[in-house]
mmCIF file of C-alpha atoms and ligand atoms in Angstrom:
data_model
loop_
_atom_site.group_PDB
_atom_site.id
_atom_site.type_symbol
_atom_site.label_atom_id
_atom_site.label_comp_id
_atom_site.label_asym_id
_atom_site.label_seq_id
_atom_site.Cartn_x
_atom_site.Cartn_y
_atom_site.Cartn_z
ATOM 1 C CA UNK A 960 34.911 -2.755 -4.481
ATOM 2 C CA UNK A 961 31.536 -4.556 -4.913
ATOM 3 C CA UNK A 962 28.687 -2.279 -4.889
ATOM 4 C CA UNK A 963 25.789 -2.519 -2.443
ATOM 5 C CA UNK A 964 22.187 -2.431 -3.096
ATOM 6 C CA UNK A 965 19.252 -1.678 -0.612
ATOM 7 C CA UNK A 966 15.474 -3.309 -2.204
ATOM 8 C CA UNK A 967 12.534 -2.220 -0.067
ATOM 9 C CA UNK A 968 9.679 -4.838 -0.635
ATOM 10 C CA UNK A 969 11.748 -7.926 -1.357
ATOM 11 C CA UNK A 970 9.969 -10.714 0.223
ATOM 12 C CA UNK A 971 7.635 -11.030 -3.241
ATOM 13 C CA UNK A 972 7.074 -9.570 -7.016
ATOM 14 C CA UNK A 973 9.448 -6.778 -8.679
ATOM 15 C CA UNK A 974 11.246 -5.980 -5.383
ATOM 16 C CA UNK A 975 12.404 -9.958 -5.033
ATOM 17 C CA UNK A 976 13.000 -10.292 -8.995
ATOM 18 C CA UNK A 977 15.268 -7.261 -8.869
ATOM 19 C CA UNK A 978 17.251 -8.676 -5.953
ATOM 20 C CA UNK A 979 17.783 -11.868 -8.212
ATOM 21 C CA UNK A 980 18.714 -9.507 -11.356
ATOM 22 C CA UNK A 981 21.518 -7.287 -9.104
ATOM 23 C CA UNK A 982 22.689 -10.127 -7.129
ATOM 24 C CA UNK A 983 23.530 -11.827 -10.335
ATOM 25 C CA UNK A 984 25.189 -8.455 -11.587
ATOM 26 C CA UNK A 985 27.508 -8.883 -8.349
ATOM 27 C CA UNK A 986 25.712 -6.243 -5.826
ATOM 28 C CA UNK A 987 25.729 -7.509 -2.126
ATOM 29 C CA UNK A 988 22.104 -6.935 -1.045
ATOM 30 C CA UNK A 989 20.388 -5.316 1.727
ATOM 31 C CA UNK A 990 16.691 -6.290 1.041
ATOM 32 C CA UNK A 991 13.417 -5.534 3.204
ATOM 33 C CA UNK A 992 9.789 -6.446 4.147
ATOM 34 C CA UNK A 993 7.917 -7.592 7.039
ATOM 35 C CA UNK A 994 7.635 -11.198 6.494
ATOM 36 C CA UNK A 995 10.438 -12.177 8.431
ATOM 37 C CA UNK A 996 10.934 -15.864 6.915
ATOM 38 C CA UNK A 997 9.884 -15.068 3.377
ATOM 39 C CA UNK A 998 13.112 -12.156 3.556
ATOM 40 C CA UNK A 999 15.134 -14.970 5.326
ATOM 41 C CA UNK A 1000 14.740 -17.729 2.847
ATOM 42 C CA UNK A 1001 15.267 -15.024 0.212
ATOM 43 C CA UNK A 1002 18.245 -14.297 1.234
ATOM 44 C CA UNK A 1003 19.241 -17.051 1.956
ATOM 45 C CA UNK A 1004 18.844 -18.333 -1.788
ATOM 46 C CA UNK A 1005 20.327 -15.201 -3.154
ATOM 47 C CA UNK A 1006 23.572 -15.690 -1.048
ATOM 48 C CA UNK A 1007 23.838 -19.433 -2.187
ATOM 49 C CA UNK A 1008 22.871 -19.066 -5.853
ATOM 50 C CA UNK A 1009 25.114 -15.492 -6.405
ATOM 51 C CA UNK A 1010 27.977 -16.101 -4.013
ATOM 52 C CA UNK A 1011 26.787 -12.608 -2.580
ATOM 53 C CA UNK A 1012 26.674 -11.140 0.762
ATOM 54 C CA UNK A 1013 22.738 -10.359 1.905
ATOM 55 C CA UNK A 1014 21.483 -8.340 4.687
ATOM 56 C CA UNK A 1015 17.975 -9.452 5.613
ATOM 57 C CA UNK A 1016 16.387 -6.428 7.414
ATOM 58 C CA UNK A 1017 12.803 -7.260 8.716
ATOM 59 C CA UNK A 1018 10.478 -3.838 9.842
ATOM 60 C CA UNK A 1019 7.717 -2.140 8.492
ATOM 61 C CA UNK A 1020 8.424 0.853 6.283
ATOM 62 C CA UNK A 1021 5.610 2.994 7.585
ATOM 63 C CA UNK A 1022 7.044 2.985 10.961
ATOM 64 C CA UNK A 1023 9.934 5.852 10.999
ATOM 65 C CA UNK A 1024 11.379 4.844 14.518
ATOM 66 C CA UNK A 1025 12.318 1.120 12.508
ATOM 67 C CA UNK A 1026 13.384 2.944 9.843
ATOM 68 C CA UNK A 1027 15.844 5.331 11.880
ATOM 69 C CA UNK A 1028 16.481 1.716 13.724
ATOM 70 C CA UNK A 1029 17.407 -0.740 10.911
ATOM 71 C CA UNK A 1030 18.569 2.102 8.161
ATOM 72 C CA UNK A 1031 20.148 4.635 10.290
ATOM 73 C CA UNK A 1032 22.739 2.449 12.250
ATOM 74 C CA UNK A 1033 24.424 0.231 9.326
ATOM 75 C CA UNK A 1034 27.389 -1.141 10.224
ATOM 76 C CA UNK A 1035 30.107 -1.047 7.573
ATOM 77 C CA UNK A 1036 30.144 -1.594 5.055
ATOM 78 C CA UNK A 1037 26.856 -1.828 4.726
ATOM 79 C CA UNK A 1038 26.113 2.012 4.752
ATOM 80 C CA UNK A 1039 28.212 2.526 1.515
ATOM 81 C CA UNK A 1040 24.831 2.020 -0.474
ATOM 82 C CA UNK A 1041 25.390 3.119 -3.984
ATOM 83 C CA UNK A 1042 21.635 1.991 -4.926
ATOM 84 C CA UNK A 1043 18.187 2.496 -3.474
ATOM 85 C CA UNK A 1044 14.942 0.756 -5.172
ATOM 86 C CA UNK A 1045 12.196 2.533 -3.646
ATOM 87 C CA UNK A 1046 9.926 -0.187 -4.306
ATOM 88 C CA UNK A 1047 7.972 -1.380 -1.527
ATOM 89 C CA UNK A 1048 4.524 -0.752 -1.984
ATOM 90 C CA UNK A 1049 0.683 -1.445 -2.328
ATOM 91 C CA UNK A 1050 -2.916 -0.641 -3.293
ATOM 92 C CA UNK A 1051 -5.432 -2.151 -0.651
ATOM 93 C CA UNK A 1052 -9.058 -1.909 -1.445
ATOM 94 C CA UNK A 1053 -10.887 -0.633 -5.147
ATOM 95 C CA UNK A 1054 -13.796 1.315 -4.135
ATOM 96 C CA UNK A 1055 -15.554 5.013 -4.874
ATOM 97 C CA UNK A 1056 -14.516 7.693 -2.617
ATOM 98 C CA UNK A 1057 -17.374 7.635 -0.640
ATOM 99 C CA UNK A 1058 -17.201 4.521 0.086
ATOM 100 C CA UNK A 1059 -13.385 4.225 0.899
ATOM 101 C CA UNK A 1060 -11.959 2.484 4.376
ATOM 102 C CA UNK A 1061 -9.998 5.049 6.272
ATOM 103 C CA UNK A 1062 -7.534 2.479 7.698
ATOM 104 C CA UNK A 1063 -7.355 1.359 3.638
ATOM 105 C CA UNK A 1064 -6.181 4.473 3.093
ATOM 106 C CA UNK A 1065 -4.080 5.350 5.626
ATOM 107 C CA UNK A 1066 -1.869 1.613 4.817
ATOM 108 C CA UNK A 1067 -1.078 2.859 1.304
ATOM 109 C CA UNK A 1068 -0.535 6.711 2.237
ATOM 110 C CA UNK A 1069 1.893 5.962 5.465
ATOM 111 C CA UNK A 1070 3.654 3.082 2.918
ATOM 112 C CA UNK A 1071 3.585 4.474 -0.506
ATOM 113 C CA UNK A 1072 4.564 8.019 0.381
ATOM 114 C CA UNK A 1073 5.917 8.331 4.084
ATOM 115 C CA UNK A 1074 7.392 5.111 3.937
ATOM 116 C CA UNK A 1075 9.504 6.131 0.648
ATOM 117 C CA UNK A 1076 10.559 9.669 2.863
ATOM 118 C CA UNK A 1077 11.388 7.890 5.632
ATOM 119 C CA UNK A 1078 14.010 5.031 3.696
ATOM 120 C CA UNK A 1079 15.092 8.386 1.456
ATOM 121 C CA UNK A 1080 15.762 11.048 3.605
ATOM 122 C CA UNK A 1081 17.955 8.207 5.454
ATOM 123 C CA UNK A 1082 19.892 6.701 2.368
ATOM 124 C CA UNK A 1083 20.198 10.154 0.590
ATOM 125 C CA UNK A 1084 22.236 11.868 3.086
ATOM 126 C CA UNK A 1085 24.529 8.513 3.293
ATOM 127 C CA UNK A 1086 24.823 8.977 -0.759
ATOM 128 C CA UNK A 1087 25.464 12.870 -0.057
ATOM 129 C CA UNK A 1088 28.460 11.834 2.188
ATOM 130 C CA UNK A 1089 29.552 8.913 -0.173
ATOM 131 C CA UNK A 1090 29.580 11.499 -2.907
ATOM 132 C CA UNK A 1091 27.167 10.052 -5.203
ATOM 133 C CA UNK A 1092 24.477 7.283 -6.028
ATOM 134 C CA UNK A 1093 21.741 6.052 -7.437
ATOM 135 C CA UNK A 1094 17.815 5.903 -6.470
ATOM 136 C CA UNK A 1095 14.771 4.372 -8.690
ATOM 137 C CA UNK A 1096 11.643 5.053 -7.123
ATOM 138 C CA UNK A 1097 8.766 2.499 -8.269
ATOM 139 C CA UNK A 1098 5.832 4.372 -9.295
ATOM 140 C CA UNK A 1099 2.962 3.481 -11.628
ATOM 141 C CA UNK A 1100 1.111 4.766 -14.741
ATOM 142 C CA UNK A 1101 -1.250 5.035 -11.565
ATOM 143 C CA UNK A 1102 0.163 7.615 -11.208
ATOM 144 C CA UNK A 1103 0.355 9.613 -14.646
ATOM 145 C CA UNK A 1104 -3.294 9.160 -14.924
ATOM 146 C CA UNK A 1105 -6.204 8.206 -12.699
ATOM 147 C CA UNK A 1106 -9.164 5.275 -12.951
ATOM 148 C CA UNK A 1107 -12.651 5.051 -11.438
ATOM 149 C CA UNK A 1108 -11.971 4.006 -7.892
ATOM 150 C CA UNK A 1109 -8.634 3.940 -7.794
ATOM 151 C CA UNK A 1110 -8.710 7.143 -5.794
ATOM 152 C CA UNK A 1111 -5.904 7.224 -3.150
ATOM 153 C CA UNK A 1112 -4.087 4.923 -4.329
ATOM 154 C CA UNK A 1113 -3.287 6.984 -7.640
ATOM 155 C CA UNK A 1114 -2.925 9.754 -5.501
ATOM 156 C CA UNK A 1115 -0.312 7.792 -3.536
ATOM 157 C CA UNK A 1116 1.168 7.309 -6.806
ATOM 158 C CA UNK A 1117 1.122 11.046 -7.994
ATOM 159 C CA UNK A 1118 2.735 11.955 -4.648
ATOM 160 C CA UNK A 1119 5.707 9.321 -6.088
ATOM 161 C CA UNK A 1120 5.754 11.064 -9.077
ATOM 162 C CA UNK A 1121 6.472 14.537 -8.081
ATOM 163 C CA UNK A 1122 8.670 13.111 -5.125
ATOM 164 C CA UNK A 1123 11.178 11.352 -8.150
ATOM 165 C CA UNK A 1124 10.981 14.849 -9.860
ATOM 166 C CA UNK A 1125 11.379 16.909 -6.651
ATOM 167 C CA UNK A 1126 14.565 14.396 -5.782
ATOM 168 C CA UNK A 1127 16.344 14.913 -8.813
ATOM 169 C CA UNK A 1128 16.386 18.506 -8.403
ATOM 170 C CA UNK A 1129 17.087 18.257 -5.123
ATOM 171 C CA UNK A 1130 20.065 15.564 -5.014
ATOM 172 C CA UNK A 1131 21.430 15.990 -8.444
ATOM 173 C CA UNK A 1132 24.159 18.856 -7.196
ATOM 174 C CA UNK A 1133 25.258 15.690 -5.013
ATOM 175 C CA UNK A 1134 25.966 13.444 -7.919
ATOM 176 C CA UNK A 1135 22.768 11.489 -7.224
ATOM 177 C CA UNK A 1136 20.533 10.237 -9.930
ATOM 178 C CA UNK A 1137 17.013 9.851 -9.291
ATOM 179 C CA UNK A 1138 14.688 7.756 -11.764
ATOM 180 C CA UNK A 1139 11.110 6.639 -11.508
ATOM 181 C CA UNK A 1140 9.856 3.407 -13.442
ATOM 182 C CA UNK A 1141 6.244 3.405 -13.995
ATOM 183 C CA UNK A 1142 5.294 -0.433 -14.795
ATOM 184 C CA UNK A 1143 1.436 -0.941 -16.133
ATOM 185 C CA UNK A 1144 -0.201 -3.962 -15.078
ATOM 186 C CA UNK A 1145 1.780 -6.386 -13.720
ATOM 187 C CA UNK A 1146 0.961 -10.280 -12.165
ATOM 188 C CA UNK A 1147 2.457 -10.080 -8.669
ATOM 189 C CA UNK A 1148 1.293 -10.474 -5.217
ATOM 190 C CA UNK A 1149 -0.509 -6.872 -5.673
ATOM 191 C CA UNK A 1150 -4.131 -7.865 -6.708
ATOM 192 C CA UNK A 1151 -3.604 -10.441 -3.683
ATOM 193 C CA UNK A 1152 -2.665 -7.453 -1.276
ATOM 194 C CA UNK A 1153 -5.116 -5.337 -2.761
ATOM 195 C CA UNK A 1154 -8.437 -7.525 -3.000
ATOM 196 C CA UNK A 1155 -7.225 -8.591 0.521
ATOM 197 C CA UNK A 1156 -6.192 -12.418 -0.118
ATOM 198 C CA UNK A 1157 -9.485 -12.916 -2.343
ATOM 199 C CA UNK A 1158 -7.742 -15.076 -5.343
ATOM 200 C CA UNK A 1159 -10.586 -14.824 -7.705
ATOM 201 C CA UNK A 1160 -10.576 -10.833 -7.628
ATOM 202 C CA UNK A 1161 -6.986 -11.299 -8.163
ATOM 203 C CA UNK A 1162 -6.852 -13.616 -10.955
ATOM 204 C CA UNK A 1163 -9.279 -11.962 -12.740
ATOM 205 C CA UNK A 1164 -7.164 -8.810 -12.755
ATOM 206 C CA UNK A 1165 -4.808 -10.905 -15.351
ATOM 207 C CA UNK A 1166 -7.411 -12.705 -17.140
ATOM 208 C CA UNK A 1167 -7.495 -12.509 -21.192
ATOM 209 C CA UNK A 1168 -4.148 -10.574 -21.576
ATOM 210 C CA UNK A 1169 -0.944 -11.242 -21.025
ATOM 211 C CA UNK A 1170 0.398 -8.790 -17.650
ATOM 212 C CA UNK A 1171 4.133 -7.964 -17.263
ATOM 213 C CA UNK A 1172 6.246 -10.105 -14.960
ATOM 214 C CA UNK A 1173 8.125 -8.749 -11.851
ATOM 215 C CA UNK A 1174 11.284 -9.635 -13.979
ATOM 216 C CA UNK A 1175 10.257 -7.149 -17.382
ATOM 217 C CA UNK A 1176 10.198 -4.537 -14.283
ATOM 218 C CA UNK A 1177 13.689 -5.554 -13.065
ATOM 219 C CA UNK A 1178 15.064 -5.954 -16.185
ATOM 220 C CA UNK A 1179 14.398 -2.345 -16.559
ATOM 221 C CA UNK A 1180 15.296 -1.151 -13.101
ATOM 222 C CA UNK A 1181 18.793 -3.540 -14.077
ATOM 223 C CA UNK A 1182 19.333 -1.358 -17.349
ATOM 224 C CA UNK A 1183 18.863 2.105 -15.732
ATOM 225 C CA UNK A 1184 21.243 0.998 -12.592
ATOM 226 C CA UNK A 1185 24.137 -0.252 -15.953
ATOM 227 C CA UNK A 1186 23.601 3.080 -17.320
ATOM 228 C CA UNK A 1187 27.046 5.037 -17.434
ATOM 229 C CA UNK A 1188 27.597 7.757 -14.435
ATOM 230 C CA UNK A 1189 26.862 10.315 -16.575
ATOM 231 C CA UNK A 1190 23.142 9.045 -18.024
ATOM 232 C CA UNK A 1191 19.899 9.139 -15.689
ATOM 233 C CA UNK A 1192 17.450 7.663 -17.114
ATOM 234 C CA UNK A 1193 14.529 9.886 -14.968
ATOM 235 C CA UNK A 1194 11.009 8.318 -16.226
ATOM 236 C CA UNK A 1195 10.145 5.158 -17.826
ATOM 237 C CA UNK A 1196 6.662 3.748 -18.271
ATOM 238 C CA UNK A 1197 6.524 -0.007 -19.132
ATOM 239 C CA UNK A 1198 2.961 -1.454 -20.070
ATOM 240 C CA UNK A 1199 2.036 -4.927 -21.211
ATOM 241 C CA UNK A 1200 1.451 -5.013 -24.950
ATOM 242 C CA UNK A 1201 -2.219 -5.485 -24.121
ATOM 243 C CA UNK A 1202 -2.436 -2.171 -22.122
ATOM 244 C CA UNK A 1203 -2.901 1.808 -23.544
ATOM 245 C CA UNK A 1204 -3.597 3.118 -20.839
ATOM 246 C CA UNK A 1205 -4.179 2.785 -17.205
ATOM 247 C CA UNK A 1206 -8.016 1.374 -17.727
ATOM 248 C CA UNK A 1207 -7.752 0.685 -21.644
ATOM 249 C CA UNK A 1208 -6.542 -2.815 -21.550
ATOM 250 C CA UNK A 1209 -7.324 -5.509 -25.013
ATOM 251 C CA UNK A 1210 -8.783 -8.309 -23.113
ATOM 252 C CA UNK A 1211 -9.895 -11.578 -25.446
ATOM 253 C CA UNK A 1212 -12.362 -12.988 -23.244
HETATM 254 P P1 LIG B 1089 4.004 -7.341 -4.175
HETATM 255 O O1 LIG B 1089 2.806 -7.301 -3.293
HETATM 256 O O2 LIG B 1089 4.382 -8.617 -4.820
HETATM 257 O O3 LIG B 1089 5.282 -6.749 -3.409
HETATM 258 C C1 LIG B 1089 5.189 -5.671 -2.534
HETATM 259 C C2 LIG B 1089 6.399 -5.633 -1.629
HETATM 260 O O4 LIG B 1089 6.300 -4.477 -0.777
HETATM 261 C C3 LIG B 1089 6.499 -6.853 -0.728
HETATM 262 O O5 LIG B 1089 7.837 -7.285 -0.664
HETATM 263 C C4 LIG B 1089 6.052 -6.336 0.631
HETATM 264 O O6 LIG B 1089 6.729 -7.018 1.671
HETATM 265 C C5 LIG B 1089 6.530 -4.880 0.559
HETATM 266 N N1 LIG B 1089 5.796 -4.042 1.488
HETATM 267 C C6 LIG B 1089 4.489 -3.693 1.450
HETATM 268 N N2 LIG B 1089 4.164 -2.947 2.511
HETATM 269 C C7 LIG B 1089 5.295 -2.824 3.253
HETATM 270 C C8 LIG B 1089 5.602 -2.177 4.487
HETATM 271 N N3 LIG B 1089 4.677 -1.489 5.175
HETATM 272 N N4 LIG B 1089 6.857 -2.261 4.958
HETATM 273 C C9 LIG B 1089 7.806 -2.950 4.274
HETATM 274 N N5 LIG B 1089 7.580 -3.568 3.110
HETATM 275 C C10 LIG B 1089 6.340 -3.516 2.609
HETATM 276 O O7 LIG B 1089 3.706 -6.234 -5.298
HETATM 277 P P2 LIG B 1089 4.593 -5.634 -6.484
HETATM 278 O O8 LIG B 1089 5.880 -6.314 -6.617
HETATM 279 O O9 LIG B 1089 3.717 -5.574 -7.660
HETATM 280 O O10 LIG B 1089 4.772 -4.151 -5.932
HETATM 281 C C11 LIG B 1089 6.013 -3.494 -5.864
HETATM 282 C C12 LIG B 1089 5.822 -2.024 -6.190
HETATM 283 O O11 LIG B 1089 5.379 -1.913 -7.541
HETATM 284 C C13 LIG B 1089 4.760 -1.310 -5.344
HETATM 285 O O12 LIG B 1089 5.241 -0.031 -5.007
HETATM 286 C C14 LIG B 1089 3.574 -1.204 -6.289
HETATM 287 O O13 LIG B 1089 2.744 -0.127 -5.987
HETATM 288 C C15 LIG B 1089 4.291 -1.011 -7.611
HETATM 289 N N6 LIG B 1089 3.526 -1.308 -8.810
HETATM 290 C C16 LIG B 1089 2.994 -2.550 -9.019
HETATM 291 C C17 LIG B 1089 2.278 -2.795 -10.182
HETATM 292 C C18 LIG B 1089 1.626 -4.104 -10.453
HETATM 293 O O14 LIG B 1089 0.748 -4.164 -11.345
HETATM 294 N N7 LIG B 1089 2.004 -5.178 -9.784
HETATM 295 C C19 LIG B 1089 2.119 -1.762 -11.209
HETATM 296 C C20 LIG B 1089 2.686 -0.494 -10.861
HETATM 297 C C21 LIG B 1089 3.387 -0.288 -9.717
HETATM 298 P P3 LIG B 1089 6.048 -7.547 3.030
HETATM 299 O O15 LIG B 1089 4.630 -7.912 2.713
HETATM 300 O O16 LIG B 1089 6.903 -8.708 3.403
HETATM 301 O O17 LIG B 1089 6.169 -6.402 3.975
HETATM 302 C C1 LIG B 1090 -0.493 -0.806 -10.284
HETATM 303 C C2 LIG B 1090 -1.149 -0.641 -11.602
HETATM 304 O O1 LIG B 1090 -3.312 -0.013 -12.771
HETATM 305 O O2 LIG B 1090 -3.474 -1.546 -10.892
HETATM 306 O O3 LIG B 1090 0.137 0.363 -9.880
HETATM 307 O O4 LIG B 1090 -3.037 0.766 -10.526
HETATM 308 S S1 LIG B 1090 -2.817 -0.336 -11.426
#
């Protein structure tokens, strides 16, 4: 039976390039995000160029009525989910504590952590029933380490960090394997998000090095999903050759 895969944040970066690398593996797709015709015309593509079955599902992760809406009421087959990527995400704003925007703080909280609850609490106890799965939570060396103003959203990060390790105790009696990947710096549609459409900030991020693409990530996320039933790969921290550590990175500028 062809296996199904649910991507959170799919409209852009790893989330999208992992829905390319599964679809052409053969998964039938259930992919998310907000932007309702960016997660349209992905799926759209995915289901022409793969010869797969998608299922576009537009809401906001944060909101846990959507998610009991969209995720709670598949019809079959789609609730036979043997894969979750936990990946949609963000970091909005780069400033010192004191100077933090509440409503910054509260988008990456209610999305990084309570948004991640809300899809797993959902797609765990359909994996409990099914008897197994599989779930790869996206975190970051943001959070194995911390940088000067990067405050809450490395804490957002932590709290991803010691949910993958509090899942895997939790759902591996139920034949569920839970894995975090922890990419380093990587050219997306993050610095965008984060520096609040300001392109400069952004490119500047990636300036004088040479970042990870969304597909290194999925390549990664594709090798841990391949990995025989009995292997879970837990923890795997990818950096760009450039980067050794979360603020040491070799730029040539
Ligand atoms: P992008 O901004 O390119 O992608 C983020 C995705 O998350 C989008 O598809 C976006 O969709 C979705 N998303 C954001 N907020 C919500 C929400 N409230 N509800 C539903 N979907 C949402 O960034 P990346 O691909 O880089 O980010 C993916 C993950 O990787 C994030 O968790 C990020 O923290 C993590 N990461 C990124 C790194 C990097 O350097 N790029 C490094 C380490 C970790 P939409 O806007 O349509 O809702
Ligand atoms: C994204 C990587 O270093 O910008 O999680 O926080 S970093």
């Amino acid at each position: 039976m062809t296996k199904i895969a649910l991507i959170t944040g799919a409209t852009s970066g790893i989330g999208e390039a992992t829905a390319q690398l599964l679809a052409k593996e053969g998964y039938n797709l259930i992919i998310t995000g907000r932007r309702t015709a960016t997660l349209t015309s992905v799926a759209s593509k995915l289901e022409k160029n793969f010869r797969i079955k998608v299922l576009p599902l537009s809401f906001d992760v944060r909101e846990l009525n959507q998610v009991e809406h969209y995720l709670g009421n598949l019809p079959e087959p789609w609730n036979e989910i043997d894969v979750l990527v936990n990946n949609a995400g963000l970091a909005v704003g780069l400033s010192p504590i004191n100077q933090g925007t509440i409503d910054d703080w509260e988008r990456m909280i209610d999305t990084n952590i309570k948004g991640l609850l809300y899809v797993s609490k959902i797609v765990s106890n359909i994996m409990i029933n099914r008897g197994g799965g599989q779930i790869i939570n996206i975190g970051s060396i943001a959070g194995k380490a911390v940088y000067p103003n990067g405050n809450v959203y490395c804490a957002s990060k932590h709290a991803v960090d010691a949910l993958s390790r509090g899942m895997m105790m939790d759902l591996h009696s139920h034949n569920i394997r839970v894995s975090q990947v922890c990419p380093g710096a990587a050219e997306t549609e993050f610095s965008q998000v984060r520096f609040k459409g300001d392109s400069e900030k952004a490119a500047n991020v990636y300036k004088g090095f040479t970042p990870l693409t969304a597909k290194d990530i999925a390549d990664v996320i594709l090798f841990i999903v391949k990995a025989p039933p009995h292997v879970n790969i837990s923890d795997v921290t990818v950096m760009p050759t450039a980067q050794a550590s979360v603020s040491i990175i070799h730029k040539t500028l």
